[in-house]
Amino acid sequence: LAVLATLSASRAKDVLASGAGSAEAISSGLHLALAIGAGLVIAAIVIAVAVLAPSRALGQVPAEVTETAESPRLSEEFYSEAA
């Protein structure tokens, strides 16, 4: 967030130096920060999808699906002892 604010202020300063009005300079700086932030969010989504779903892409079966009816789950053992 601090980096985006710094880039926004720097852009606004540059636009002001070129002779534009203050409203246009602030708008330009905020537009730059918004564009960079949106790009980072899109990159994060792409990375998350690539990292979190590799087993499905490779055709591997999750461990929950491969359990058989004869192998009790840990939670079932605790409930049967408590009863």
Coordinates of N, CA and C in Angstrom, one line a residue:
L1 N 0.8 -1.2 0.0 CA 0.0 0.0 0.0 C 0.9 1.3 0.0
A2 N 1.9 1.2 0.8 CA 2.8 2.4 0.8 C 3.5 2.6 -0.5
V3 N 3.9 1.5 -1.2 CA 4.5 1.6 -2.5 C 3.5 2.2 -3.5
L4 N 2.3 1.8 -3.5 CA 1.3 2.4 -4.4 C 1.0 3.9 -4.1
A5 N 1.0 4.2 -2.8 CA 0.9 5.7 -2.5 C 2.1 6.5 -2.9
T6 N 3.3 5.9 -2.8 CA 4.5 6.6 -3.3 C 4.4 6.8 -4.8
L7 N 4.1 5.7 -5.5 CA 4.0 5.8 -7.0 C 2.9 6.8 -7.4
S8 N 1.8 6.8 -6.7 CA 0.7 7.8 -7.0 C 1.2 9.2 -6.8
A9 N 1.9 9.5 -5.7 CA 2.3 10.8 -5.4 C 3.4 11.3 -6.4
S10 N 4.3 10.3 -6.8 CA 5.3 10.6 -7.7 C 4.7 11.0 -9.1
R11 N 3.7 10.2 -9.5 CA 3.1 10.5 -10.8 C 2.3 11.8 -10.7
A12 N 1.7 12.1 -9.7 CA 1.0 13.4 -9.5 C 2.0 14.6 -9.6
K13 N 3.1 14.4 -8.9 CA 4.1 15.5 -9.0 C 4.6 15.7 -10.4
D14 N 4.9 14.6 -11.1 CA 5.4 14.7 -12.5 C 4.3 15.4 -13.4
V15 N 3.1 15.0 -13.2 CA 2.0 15.6 -14.0 C 1.8 17.1 -13.7
L16 N 2.0 17.5 -12.4 CA 1.9 18.9 -12.0 C 3.1 19.6 -12.6
A17 N 4.3 19.0 -12.7 CA 5.4 19.7 -13.2 C 5.3 19.9 -14.7
S18 N 4.5 19.1 -15.4 CA 4.3 19.3 -16.8 C 3.3 20.4 -17.2
G19 N 2.7 21.0 -16.1 CA 1.8 22.1 -16.4 C 0.3 21.8 -16.3
A20 N -0.1 20.6 -15.9 CA -1.5 20.2 -15.7 C -2.0 20.7 -14.4
G21 N -3.3 20.7 -14.3 CA -4.0 21.2 -13.1 C -3.8 20.2 -11.9
S22 N -4.1 20.6 -10.7 CA -4.0 19.7 -9.6 C -5.0 18.6 -9.6
A23 N -6.2 18.8 -10.0 CA -7.2 17.7 -10.1 C -6.8 16.7 -11.1
E24 N -6.2 17.1 -12.3 CA -5.8 16.2 -13.3 C -4.6 15.4 -12.8
A25 N -3.7 16.0 -12.0 CA -2.5 15.4 -11.5 C -2.8 14.3 -10.5
I26 N -3.7 14.7 -9.6 CA -4.2 13.7 -8.5 C -4.9 12.5 -9.2
S27 N -5.8 12.8 -10.1 CA -6.5 11.8 -10.8 C -5.5 10.8 -11.6
S28 N -4.5 11.4 -12.2 CA -3.5 10.6 -12.9 C -2.7 9.7 -12.0
G29 N -2.4 10.2 -10.8 CA -1.6 9.4 -9.8 C -2.5 8.3 -9.3
L30 N -3.7 8.6 -9.0 CA -4.6 7.6 -8.4 C -4.9 6.5 -9.5
H31 N -5.0 6.9 -10.8 CA -5.2 6.0 -11.8 C -4.1 5.0 -12.0
L32 N -2.9 5.5 -11.8 CA -1.7 4.7 -11.9 C -1.7 3.6 -10.8
A33 N -2.0 4.1 -9.5 CA -2.0 3.2 -8.4 C -3.1 2.2 -8.5
L34 N -4.2 2.5 -9.0 CA -5.3 1.6 -9.2 C -4.9 0.5 -10.3
A35 N -4.3 1.0 -11.4 CA -3.9 0.0 -12.4 C -2.9 -1.0 -11.9
I36 N -1.9 -0.5 -11.1 CA -0.9 -1.4 -10.6 C -1.5 -2.3 -9.6
G37 N -2.4 -1.8 -8.7 CA -3.0 -2.7 -7.7 C -3.9 -3.8 -8.4
A38 N -4.6 -3.4 -9.4 CA -5.4 -4.4 -10.2 C -4.6 -5.4 -10.8
G39 N -3.4 -5.0 -11.4 CA -2.5 -6.0 -12.0 C -2.0 -7.0 -11.0
L40 N -1.7 -6.5 -9.8 CA -1.1 -7.3 -8.7 C -2.2 -8.3 -8.2
V41 N -3.5 -7.9 -8.2 CA -4.5 -8.8 -7.8 C -4.7 -9.9 -8.8
I42 N -4.7 -9.5 -10.1 CA -4.9 -10.5 -11.2 C -3.7 -11.5 -11.1
A43 N -2.5 -11.0 -10.9 CA -1.3 -11.9 -10.8 C -1.5 -12.9 -9.6
A44 N -2.0 -12.4 -8.5 CA -2.2 -13.2 -7.3 C -3.2 -14.3 -7.6
I45 N -4.3 -14.0 -8.3 CA -5.3 -14.9 -8.6 C -4.7 -16.0 -9.5
V46 N -4.0 -15.6 -10.5 CA -3.4 -16.6 -11.4 C -2.4 -17.5 -10.7
I47 N -1.6 -17.0 -9.8 CA -0.7 -17.8 -9.1 C -1.4 -18.7 -8.1
A48 N -2.4 -18.2 -7.4 CA -3.2 -19.1 -6.5 C -3.9 -20.2 -7.2
V49 N -4.4 -20.0 -8.4 CA -5.1 -21.0 -9.2 C -4.0 -22.1 -9.6
A50 N -2.9 -21.6 -10.0 CA -1.8 -22.5 -10.5 C -1.3 -23.3 -9.4
V51 N -1.1 -22.8 -8.2 CA -0.5 -23.5 -7.1 C -1.5 -24.4 -6.4
L52 N -2.8 -24.0 -6.2 CA -3.7 -24.7 -5.4 C -4.4 -25.9 -6.1
A53 N -4.4 -25.9 -7.4 CA -5.1 -26.9 -8.2 C -4.2 -27.8 -9.0
P54 N -2.9 -28.1 -8.7 CA -2.1 -28.9 -9.6 C -2.5 -30.4 -9.5
S55 N -3.0 -30.9 -8.4 CA -3.4 -32.3 -8.4 C -4.5 -32.7 -9.3
R56 N -5.5 -31.8 -9.5 CA -6.6 -32.1 -10.4 C -6.1 -32.0 -11.8
A57 N -5.2 -31.2 -12.1 CA -4.7 -31.1 -13.5 C -3.9 -32.3 -13.9
L58 N -3.2 -32.9 -12.9 CA -2.4 -34.1 -13.2 C -3.2 -35.4 -13.1
G59 N -4.5 -35.3 -12.7 CA -5.3 -36.5 -12.7 C -5.1 -37.3 -11.4
Q60 N -4.6 -36.7 -10.4 CA -4.4 -37.4 -9.1 C -5.8 -37.3 -8.3
V61 N -6.0 -38.4 -7.6 CA -7.3 -38.5 -6.8 C -7.0 -38.0 -5.4
P62 N -7.8 -37.1 -4.8 CA -7.6 -36.7 -3.4 C -7.7 -37.9 -2.5
A63 N -7.1 -37.7 -1.3 CA -7.0 -38.8 -0.3 C -8.4 -39.2 0.2
E64 N -9.3 -38.2 0.3 CA -10.6 -38.5 0.8 C -11.4 -39.5 -0.1
V65 N -11.1 -39.4 -1.3 CA -11.9 -40.3 -2.3 C -11.3 -41.7 -2.2
T66 N -10.1 -41.9 -1.9 CA -9.5 -43.2 -1.9 C -9.7 -44.0 -0.6
E67 N -10.3 -43.4 0.4 CA -10.6 -44.1 1.7 C -11.7 -45.2 1.4
T68 N -11.5 -46.3 2.1 CA -12.5 -47.3 1.9 C -13.5 -47.3 3.1
A69 N -14.6 -48.0 3.0 CA -15.6 -48.0 4.1 C -15.1 -48.8 5.3
E70 N -14.1 -49.7 5.1 CA -13.6 -50.5 6.2 C -12.6 -49.7 7.1
S71 N -12.0 -48.7 6.5 CA -11.0 -47.9 7.3 C -11.8 -46.7 8.0
P72 N -12.0 -46.8 9.3 CA -12.7 -45.8 10.0 C -11.9 -44.5 10.1
R73 N -12.5 -43.4 10.1 CA -11.9 -42.1 10.2 C -11.5 -41.9 11.7
L74 N -10.6 -41.0 11.9 CA -10.2 -40.7 13.3 C -11.3 -40.2 14.1
S75 N -12.2 -39.4 13.6 CA -13.3 -38.8 14.3 C -14.3 -39.9 14.7
E76 N -14.5 -40.9 13.9 CA -15.4 -42.0 14.2 C -14.9 -42.8 15.4
E77 N -13.6 -43.0 15.5 CA -13.0 -43.7 16.6 C -13.3 -43.0 17.9
F78 N -13.1 -41.7 18.0 CA -13.4 -40.9 19.2 C -14.8 -41.0 19.6
Y79 N -15.7 -40.9 18.6 CA -17.1 -40.9 18.9 C -17.6 -42.3 19.5
S80 N -17.0 -43.3 18.9 CA -17.4 -44.7 19.4 C -16.9 -45.0 20.8
E81 N -15.7 -44.4 21.1 CA -15.2 -44.6 22.5 C -16.0 -43.8 23.5
A82 N -16.5 -42.7 23.1 CA -17.2 -41.8 24.1 C -18.6 -42.3 24.3
A83 N -19.2 -43.1 23.5 CA -20.6 -43.6 23.6 C -20.7 -44.7 24.6

